[in-house]
Structures are given as C-alpha cells and as structure tokens.
Short mmCIF file of C-alpha atoms in Angstrom, two decimals:
data_model
loop_
_atom_site.label_atom_id
_atom_site.label_comp_id
_atom_site.label_asym_id
_atom_site.label_seq_id
_atom_site.Cartn_x
_atom_site.Cartn_y
_atom_site.Cartn_z
CA MET U 1 0.05 0.11 0.12
CA CYS U 2 1.62 3.39 -0.96
CA LEU U 3 0.39 6.90 -0.64
CA CYS U 4 2.45 10.05 -2.27
CA THR U 5 1.54 13.27 -0.66
CA SER U 6 2.00 16.62 -2.33
CA PRO U 7 0.94 20.20 -1.96
CA ILE U 8 -2.50 20.88 -3.43
CA TRP U 9 -1.15 22.46 -6.45
CA TYR U 10 1.26 19.81 -7.40
CA ARG U 11 0.67 17.90 -10.49
CA LYS U 12 0.20 14.35 -9.82
CA GLY U 13 -0.59 13.21 -13.04
CA GLY U 14 2.67 11.42 -13.48
CA LEU U 15 1.35 8.68 -11.17
CA GLU U 16 -1.24 7.68 -14.10
CA TYR U 17 1.93 6.60 -16.01
CA ALA U 18 2.37 3.95 -13.28
CA ARG U 19 -1.09 2.52 -13.96
CA LEU U 20 -0.18 2.12 -17.61
CA LEU U 21 2.04 -0.96 -16.35
CA GLY U 22 -1.16 -2.87 -15.41
CA ASP U 23 -3.76 -1.28 -17.98
CA SER U 24 -3.21 -3.99 -20.64
CA ILE U 25 -4.04 -6.53 -18.02
CA HIS U 26 -6.89 -4.53 -16.48
CA GLN U 27 -8.05 -4.37 -20.17
CA SER U 28 -7.88 -7.83 -21.26
CA LEU U 29 -9.86 -9.08 -18.23
CA ARG U 30 -12.48 -6.63 -19.01
CA ASP U 31 -12.60 -7.82 -22.64
CA GLU U 32 -13.03 -11.39 -21.24
CA TYR U 33 -15.96 -10.25 -19.04
CA ASN U 34 -17.64 -8.29 -21.40
CA GLN U 35 -17.24 -11.48 -24.01
CA THR U 36 -19.08 -13.73 -20.87
CA LEU U 37 -21.40 -10.87 -20.34
CA GLU U 38 -22.72 -11.21 -24.30
CA ASP U 39 -22.77 -15.14 -23.74
CA PHE U 40 -24.76 -14.72 -20.54
CA ARG U 41 -27.37 -12.37 -22.36
CA ARG U 42 -27.96 -14.81 -25.07
CA ASP U 43 -28.18 -17.64 -22.39
CA GLN U 44 -30.71 -15.77 -20.31
CA GLU U 45 -32.69 -15.04 -23.46
CA ARG U 46 -32.71 -18.88 -24.20
CA TYR U 47 -33.71 -19.55 -20.53
CA GLU U 48 -36.70 -17.19 -20.49
CA MET U 49 -38.03 -18.86 -23.79
CA ASP U 50 -37.55 -22.07 -22.26
CA LYS U 51 -39.14 -21.12 -19.14
CA LYS U 52 -42.30 -20.02 -20.87
CA VAL U 53 -42.50 -23.38 -22.75
CA TYR U 54 -42.07 -25.33 -19.39
CA GLN U 55 -44.67 -23.11 -17.93
CA LYS U 56 -47.25 -23.53 -20.71
CA GLU U 57 -46.87 -27.11 -20.89
CA LYS U 58 -46.70 -27.87 -17.22
CA SER U 59 -45.47 -31.29 -17.81
CA ALA U 60 -44.09 -33.53 -14.77
CA GLU U 61 -41.67 -35.47 -17.23
CA ARG U 62 -40.03 -32.02 -18.48
CA THR U 63 -37.02 -30.79 -16.53
CA PRO U 64 -37.45 -27.15 -15.56
CA PRO U 65 -34.77 -24.85 -17.19
CA ILE U 66 -31.76 -23.96 -15.17
CA PRO U 67 -30.92 -20.07 -15.43
CA PRO U 68 -27.63 -18.98 -16.13
CA THR U 69 -24.91 -17.98 -13.98
CA THR U 70 -24.21 -14.09 -13.78
CA PRO U 71 -20.55 -13.74 -14.89
CA PRO U 72 -18.03 -12.41 -12.20
CA GLN U 73 -16.85 -8.73 -12.72
CA LEU U 74 -13.56 -9.46 -13.79
CA MET U 75 -10.89 -6.30 -13.46
CA LEU U 76 -7.39 -5.55 -12.06
CA PHE U 77 -8.04 -2.21 -10.91
CA ILE U 78 -10.59 -2.23 -8.45
CA PRO U 79 -12.68 1.48 -8.01
CA ALA U 80 -12.10 3.18 -4.65
CA ASN U 81 -15.29 4.73 -4.86
CA ASN U 82 -16.89 1.51 -3.46
CA SER U 83 -18.66 -0.05 -0.60
CA LYS U 84 -17.99 -2.70 1.53
CA THR U 85 -20.24 -5.42 0.01
CA GLY U 86 -18.86 -3.99 -3.40
CA LEU U 87 -15.16 -4.39 -2.38
CA TYR U 88 -15.93 -7.92 -1.00
CA GLN U 89 -17.57 -8.84 -4.35
CA ASN U 90 -14.74 -7.35 -6.41
CA LEU U 91 -12.03 -9.59 -4.43
CA THR U 92 -14.17 -12.87 -4.36
CA GLU U 93 -14.83 -12.44 -8.22
CA ASN U 94 -11.29 -11.71 -9.12
CA SER U 95 -9.38 -14.74 -7.05
CA GLU U 96 -9.23 -12.40 -4.20
CA ARG U 97 -7.00 -10.34 -5.69
CA GLY U 98 -6.85 -6.42 -7.16
CA ILE U 99 -5.35 -3.05 -7.06
CA MET U 100 -6.80 0.40 -6.04
CA PHE U 101 -5.35 2.92 -7.96
CA GLU U 102 -6.24 6.64 -7.23
CA THR U 103 -4.78 9.69 -8.09
CA GLU U 104 -7.15 11.81 -5.55
CA GLY U 105 -6.81 10.06 -1.95
CA ASP U 106 -10.11 11.43 -0.90
CA THR U 107 -11.88 9.30 -3.02
CA LEU U 108 -11.07 6.43 -0.80
CA ALA U 109 -11.50 8.46 2.27
CA ASP U 110 -14.84 9.53 1.33
CA ALA U 111 -15.99 6.00 0.29
CA VAL U 112 -14.51 4.43 3.78
CA LYS U 113 -16.65 7.25 5.88
CA GLN U 114 -20.13 7.00 3.86
CA ASP U 115 -20.20 3.24 3.98
CA TYR U 116 -21.92 1.82 7.03
CA ALA U 117 -19.20 0.53 9.27
CA GLY U 118 -16.75 1.14 6.56
CA PHE U 119 -13.99 -1.19 5.16
CA THR U 120 -10.76 -0.03 6.82
CA ASP U 121 -10.74 -3.65 8.38
CA LEU U 122 -10.36 -5.26 5.23
CA LEU U 123 -7.55 -2.96 3.97
CA ARG U 124 -5.76 -3.69 7.25
CA ASN U 125 -6.43 -7.54 7.19
CA ALA U 126 -5.21 -7.48 3.28
CA PHE U 127 -1.77 -6.00 4.30
CA HIS U 128 -0.80 -9.62 5.68
CA HIS U 129 -3.39 -11.57 3.70
CA GLU U 130 -5.46 -12.41 6.60
CA ARG U 131 -9.04 -13.83 6.29
CA CYS U 132 -11.97 -11.34 6.13
CA THR U 133 -15.46 -12.32 6.71
CA PHE U 134 -18.74 -10.21 6.26
CA PHE U 135 -22.44 -11.07 7.04
CA ARG U 136 -25.54 -8.98 5.67
CA ARG U 137 -28.97 -9.48 6.41
CA ALA U 138 -30.73 -8.51 3.37
CA ASN U 139 -32.06 -11.32 1.13
CA GLY U 140 -32.45 -13.80 4.03
CA GLY U 141 -28.80 -13.02 4.96
CA GLU U 142 -25.52 -13.86 3.25
CA TYR U 143 -22.36 -14.71 4.72
CA VAL U 144 -19.36 -13.64 2.65
CA GLU U 145 -15.51 -14.67 3.20
CA VAL U 146 -12.25 -13.80 1.74
CA SER U 147 -9.74 -16.19 3.11
CA ARG U 148 -6.60 -14.81 1.58
CA PRO U 149 -6.92 -11.12 0.12
CA TYR U 150 -4.34 -9.79 -1.95
CA LEU U 151 -5.19 -6.15 -2.11
CA SER U 152 -2.55 -3.29 -3.21
CA LEU U 153 -3.21 0.42 -3.00
CA VAL U 154 -1.77 2.94 -4.57
CA LEU U 155 -2.66 6.62 -3.83
CA SER U 156 -2.02 10.19 -4.28
CA SER U 157 -3.07 13.04 -1.93
CA THR U 158 -2.70 16.18 -0.32
CA PHE U 159 -1.54 16.17 3.39
CA ASP U 160 -5.07 16.89 4.38
CA GLN U 161 -6.63 14.11 2.31
CA LEU U 162 -4.30 11.82 4.03
CA LYS U 163 -5.35 12.87 7.34
CA SER U 164 -9.07 12.45 6.36
CA LEU U 165 -8.12 8.94 5.89
CA MET U 166 -6.16 8.16 8.61
CA PRO U 167 -6.49 11.02 11.47
CA THR U 168 -3.71 9.84 13.67
CA ALA U 169 -0.70 7.76 13.32
CA GLU U 170 -2.46 5.24 15.81
CA ASN U 171 -4.87 4.59 13.05
CA GLY U 172 -4.13 1.18 12.02
CA LEU U 173 -3.68 2.20 8.43
CA PHE U 174 -0.46 4.10 9.21
CA SER U 175 1.89 1.46 9.54
CA ARG U 176 0.72 -0.41 6.64
CA PHE U 177 1.53 2.33 4.13
CA LEU U 178 4.70 3.35 2.17
CA PHE U 179 4.79 7.04 2.30
CA TYR U 180 6.24 9.34 -0.07
CA GLU U 181 6.29 13.08 0.50
CA MET U 182 6.83 15.34 -2.65
CA LYS U 183 8.12 18.63 -2.49
CA SER U 184 7.26 21.51 -4.62
CA SER U 185 9.79 23.09 -6.76
CA SER U 186 10.29 26.80 -7.59
CA GLU U 187 11.23 25.92 -11.19
CA PHE U 188 8.54 26.51 -14.01
CA ARG U 189 7.79 22.96 -15.41
CA ASN U 190 8.43 23.17 -19.27
CA VAL U 191 4.98 22.09 -20.87
CA PHE U 192 6.61 21.83 -24.40
CA ASP U 193 9.36 19.40 -23.59
CA LYS U 194 8.85 16.71 -26.30
CA ARG U 195 10.66 14.07 -24.52
CA LYS U 196 7.32 13.69 -22.05
CA ARG U 197 5.54 12.95 -24.97
CA ASP U 198 6.73 9.45 -25.42
CA TYR U 199 5.98 8.65 -21.83
CA ALA U 200 2.52 7.14 -22.47
CA ALA U 201 4.10 5.03 -25.15
CA TYR U 202 7.01 3.86 -22.95
CA PHE U 203 4.72 2.93 -20.13
CA GLY U 204 2.50 1.32 -22.21
CA GLU U 205 5.23 -0.85 -23.98
CA LEU U 206 6.47 -1.69 -20.46
CA GLY U 207 2.84 -3.03 -19.76
CA GLN U 208 2.80 -5.35 -22.41
CA GLY U 209 5.89 -7.00 -20.73
CA PHE U 210 4.14 -6.98 -17.53
CA LYS U 211 1.31 -8.81 -19.23
CA LYS U 212 3.08 -11.51 -20.57
CA MET U 213 4.99 -12.08 -17.04
CA TYR U 214 1.42 -11.96 -15.55
CA GLY U 215 0.12 -14.63 -17.86
CA HIS U 216 3.19 -16.83 -17.14
CA LEU U 217 2.73 -16.56 -13.25
CA HIS U 218 -0.87 -17.01 -13.36
CA ALA U 219 -0.68 -20.16 -15.41
CA LEU U 220 1.70 -21.81 -12.63
CA THR U 221 0.03 -24.81 -10.77
CA GLU U 222 2.46 -24.63 -7.83
CA PRO U 223 3.54 -21.39 -5.81
CA LEU U 224 7.11 -20.28 -6.44
CA TYR U 225 9.47 -20.39 -3.52
CA PHE U 226 11.39 -17.22 -2.67
CA ASP U 227 14.27 -16.91 0.00
CA LEU U 228 16.99 -14.72 0.93
CA THR U 229 20.76 -16.28 1.47
CA ASP U 230 21.95 -16.75 4.97
CA HIS U 231 24.24 -13.82 4.85
CA GLN U 232 21.35 -11.70 3.63
CA GLN U 233 19.07 -12.86 6.45
CA ALA U 234 21.55 -12.10 8.70
CA ALA U 235 22.05 -8.52 7.34
CA PHE U 236 18.29 -7.94 7.14
CA VAL U 237 17.54 -8.89 11.05
CA LYS U 238 20.48 -6.69 12.13
CA LEU U 239 19.46 -3.80 10.16
CA PHE U 240 15.88 -3.56 10.79
CA GLN U 241 16.79 -4.28 14.74
CA ALA U 242 18.59 -1.17 14.36
CA TRP U 243 16.06 0.65 12.80
CA LYS U 244 13.58 -0.18 15.76
CA THR U 245 16.14 0.97 18.28
CA GLU U 246 16.81 4.13 16.38
CA LEU U 247 13.24 5.26 16.35
CA ARG U 248 12.20 3.86 19.71
CA GLU U 249 15.08 6.22 20.97
CA TYR U 250 14.78 9.26 18.73
CA VAL U 251 11.25 9.40 17.67
CA ALA U 252 8.60 7.21 19.47
CA ASN U 253 7.66 3.63 20.34
CA ASP U 254 4.64 4.08 17.97
CA LEU U 255 6.76 3.33 14.93
CA ASP U 256 7.18 -0.29 15.93
CA GLY U 257 4.45 -1.32 13.84
CA THR U 258 5.93 0.69 10.82
CA VAL U 259 9.55 -0.97 11.11
CA ASN U 260 8.05 -4.56 11.41
CA ARG U 261 6.13 -3.84 8.35
CA LEU U 262 8.82 -2.13 6.31
CA GLY U 263 10.73 -5.30 7.08
CA THR U 264 7.80 -7.21 5.41
CA ILE U 265 7.72 -4.67 2.42
CA CYS U 266 11.58 -4.95 1.88
CA PHE U 267 10.99 -8.85 1.72
CA ARG U 268 8.46 -8.44 -0.76
CA VAL U 269 10.45 -5.63 -3.06
CA ALA U 270 13.20 -8.07 -2.84
CA MET U 271 10.84 -10.86 -4.24
CA VAL U 272 9.51 -8.81 -6.87
CA PHE U 273 12.95 -7.95 -8.15
CA THR U 274 14.17 -11.28 -8.21
CA VAL U 275 10.98 -12.60 -10.00
CA LEU U 276 11.59 -9.87 -12.73
CA ARG U 277 15.03 -10.82 -13.25
CA ALA U 278 14.32 -14.40 -13.44
CA PHE U 279 11.56 -13.39 -16.11
CA ASP U 280 14.14 -11.51 -18.16
CA LYS U 281 16.25 -14.58 -18.29
CA ASN U 282 13.65 -16.77 -19.09
CA ALA U 283 14.13 -18.83 -15.83
CA ILE U 284 11.02 -18.35 -13.53
CA LYS U 285 10.95 -21.74 -11.74
CA GLY U 286 11.68 -22.19 -8.17
CA PRO U 287 13.20 -22.13 -5.73
CA LEU U 288 14.09 -18.35 -6.27
CA LEU U 289 16.89 -17.12 -4.37
CA CYS U 290 17.63 -13.30 -4.38
CA ASN U 291 20.95 -12.17 -5.59
CA ASP U 292 22.88 -9.14 -3.62
CA GLU U 293 22.27 -6.39 -6.04
CA ASP U 294 18.43 -6.87 -5.70
CA PHE U 295 18.68 -7.11 -1.83
CA GLU U 296 20.74 -4.28 -1.70
CA ASN U 297 18.23 -2.09 -3.94
CA ALA U 298 15.34 -3.25 -1.89
CA ILE U 299 17.06 -2.02 1.22
CA ARG U 300 18.03 1.45 -0.22
CA ILE U 301 14.33 1.71 -1.39
CA VAL U 302 12.99 0.79 2.07
CA GLU U 303 15.53 3.17 3.92
CA THR U 304 14.14 5.95 2.00
CA LEU U 305 10.45 5.05 2.53
CA LYS U 306 11.37 4.89 6.30
CA THR U 307 12.53 8.64 6.27
CA HIS U 308 9.34 9.64 4.59
CA ALA U 309 7.52 7.68 7.24
CA VAL U 310 9.02 9.57 10.04
CA ARG U 311 8.22 12.98 8.28
CA ILE U 312 4.67 12.04 7.87
CA TYR U 313 4.57 10.58 11.61
CA ASN U 314 5.73 13.99 12.90
CA ARG U 315 3.36 15.81 10.97
CA LEU U 316 0.27 13.98 12.09
CA PRO U 317 -1.60 14.83 15.24
CA LYS U 318 -0.57 13.45 18.30
CA PRO U 319 -2.93 12.67 21.41
CA ALA U 320 -0.88 14.90 23.52
CA PRO U 321 1.99 17.43 22.71
CA THR U 322 5.37 16.48 23.25
CA ALA U 323 8.00 18.53 25.52
CA ASP U 324 9.93 19.42 22.55
CA ALA U 325 7.07 20.02 20.03
CA GLU U 326 7.57 22.75 17.33
CA PRO U 327 6.64 26.04 18.46
CA VAL U 328 4.18 27.96 15.86
CA GLY U 329 5.54 30.63 13.75
CA SER U 330 9.46 31.40 12.66
CA ASP U 331 12.21 31.75 15.50
CA PRO U 332 15.64 33.09 14.19
CA LYS U 333 17.31 31.35 17.22
CA ARG U 334 15.79 28.06 16.40
CA GLU U 335 16.50 28.32 12.79
CA ALA U 336 20.15 28.86 13.54
CA GLN U 337 20.00 25.89 15.52
CA LYS U 338 18.25 23.74 12.98
CA THR U 339 21.23 25.02 10.26
CA LYS U 340 24.00 23.98 12.94
CA CYS U 341 22.31 20.70 13.72
CA ARG U 342 22.19 19.78 9.96
CA GLU U 343 25.96 20.97 9.29
CA LEU U 344 27.26 18.58 12.15
CA PHE U 345 25.00 15.84 11.02
CA ALA U 346 26.59 16.41 7.55
CA GLN U 347 29.80 15.83 9.26
CA GLY U 348 28.76 12.84 10.86
CA LYS U 349 28.13 13.67 14.36
CA SER U 350 25.69 11.27 16.03
CA CYS U 351 22.23 13.11 17.19
CA ARG U 352 23.55 12.65 21.00
CA GLU U 353 26.50 14.55 20.07
CA ILE U 354 24.78 17.13 18.26
CA SER U 355 22.20 17.76 21.00
CA THR U 356 25.28 18.17 23.41
CA ILE U 357 27.17 20.52 21.30
CA VAL U 358 24.03 22.78 20.19
CA PHE U 359 22.00 22.37 23.53
CA GLY U 360 24.37 21.34 26.20
CA ASP U 361 23.02 18.21 26.94
CA GLU U 362 21.46 14.86 25.26
CA SER U 363 18.03 15.81 26.18
CA LYS U 364 17.05 17.02 22.85
CA LYS U 365 18.41 14.28 20.52
CA SER U 366 14.78 13.34 19.37
CA THR U 367 14.62 17.17 18.13
CA VAL U 368 17.85 16.68 16.61
CA TYR U 369 16.88 13.63 15.08
CA ARG U 370 13.79 15.16 13.46
CA TRP U 371 15.56 17.83 12.21
CA THR U 372 18.23 16.03 10.48
CA HIS U 373 16.19 13.15 8.96
#
C-alpha cells in the first residue's frame, strides 16, 4: 500500500503513467468479462423462452430450465469509490486479488466514511493476507468470506486528504502504508518538453511486458518459493533491529509497527526484483534465491521510505503535545540551531553528540533526529 503526498497545486498526473503498467492486464480482463456477458445475455434469453414453454406445458416429465449464472466482474483495478459489499464482491470474483489506484486520496477516504461500518478492516487485513468475513442480513442473510485477500493500494493526496483517511498515527492503516512526500519546486515546468510526449507509449510498452509475465505466473499450478541467502537474512535482521532501536530512541515507540511492516515490504520488494530478473532470463522456476544487487536495492528503497514515514508521523496529530514540539511561527534562534544541527550531522556527528554541542546536553536528541532526517 503506497501513498504519495504533495501540495494541493502539485501535478500528480505523472502517477497515471505507473497505472499503464497494469492497464493491458486490466483491459484483457474487462474484454473477457464483456465476452462472457454477451454469452450470458444470450443464455438468459434462451432461458426465458424455455421457461415460458415449461410453464405452458406444465409437464411432470419435462425438466425445468436452469437459469444461467451471472458472470463475475473481472478487473485488475478495483474502484476506490466503493462500498464494503462491493469491495468484497470485487475480490471474491477476481481470485481475491486486485489493485486500488487513485490519484485523489479523498476518493477512498470519502468511500470509507460514507459506507456503513466502513471497510478499513479489510484494508488492514489485506496487508498480511488475513481472512476477512462479512455478513449482511438482506435477502435472508448472506455470509461472505475472503480467505486470503491480496489487495494493493496506490494513492496520491494532499496532506489534508491523508489526515482524512488516517487522522492519527495510531490509526491501524498508518503502519501498513508506504509514504513518499513530494516537495514542490520553484522551477517552472516546461510544458513543451518533447521528451515527455513519449511517456505514455514507453510505459504502455512496459505494460505489455508485465502482461506476459502476469500470464506466465497466472498459469503456474504451484506457487514459487522465494528466499534470501543466509548472509542476507543476517544483514536483514541486524538492520531492522537497528532501525527499531533508532526510532524508539529518537522518535517514538509508536513506530514499532511501521518498522516491522517495512521489513515485510522490503522482503516483498526483493521478491519482485528477483521475479523480474528471472523472467528476463526466462528462468522463472523455484526456488528463487535473491542476489545481492536486488537485496541491496530493496534495502535502499525501504530506507528512503522509512525517512518519509517518520516525516509523515511527525506531521500527524498526536494524542498530547510532546515537550519538544515545534513552536508555531519562525524563530531566528531556532532556525540557526536547525542549520547548525544539519551541518554537524553532515560531518558525521551522532544525534547525541549534536544535542550536546548545540543544546548543552543529550535531552534534545529526538529534536535533532527530527531536524536531520
């Protein structure tokens, strides 16, 4: 689950290019649905005619006609503008898999608020592919179960839209999301740049490659097994333990869940890289073992995402103000302290050392961490 935040005036249309990576898969599923829908309508007409004949003859020897089954709504991209029952139906009709992809985060936030009981529980459970159940009383009662939901989310929003979806960091969704905070630029964007005209074609072509890989993986009768090497596993555990200790000391214990799930995400990113590499070499067969390059790249990506998660955490409302909370307004002395802290950090000083140099003791190490990360 990923969410990109940006100022309200920032153009988020570039995210649409990422959607093109899955568009050909989505379109092929929609085409398949439309074909089965045509077949269903013909079968429905035939059924109605057979039913009239059966009712007219009323023969005990004649077998009553069987109505055709409504075809499932096949899709890759599941609309965020949805209800709880709709989302459960979309998943059950698509092998419990799907992607929500929205460039306006409030589309999902509004849907969650308006729907009775909401469906954030399903979003939370889907992160770990945990079983979800739902019962509705209409039509004599219906029990719906999604045994292993595989639901991905890609959202972009302003910070206010983000707060509408997850008002605080204690919201269960926070630790399950990857955050990336876009910064605005003072540079005027060249709308006449000819290089950008080929973006759609480029990503569309990449999408065709993903469609081939999707078809190959979808046709497998047995799941692929993926793993890290022994030295990668040792480095993985050591790194995430260090991150947990770091964030506990300098930020808050509230981020324990974020670090734990960043570990899960890092493993998944390494797995995706490994499958992509295997597909390029025409060697998708298990077991797949991660190479060091893919492992290091996954670590670098998640390390950046950790930094952005801390930034978003520090901006979200807290149950009570901290002792070193940022004051409102610009303070020249404080700005000078920030500058000094960042200079010392660039020189390789630790947050404890910087706090002692700038503030006289270690008590402000959390503030130093927030200013330098």
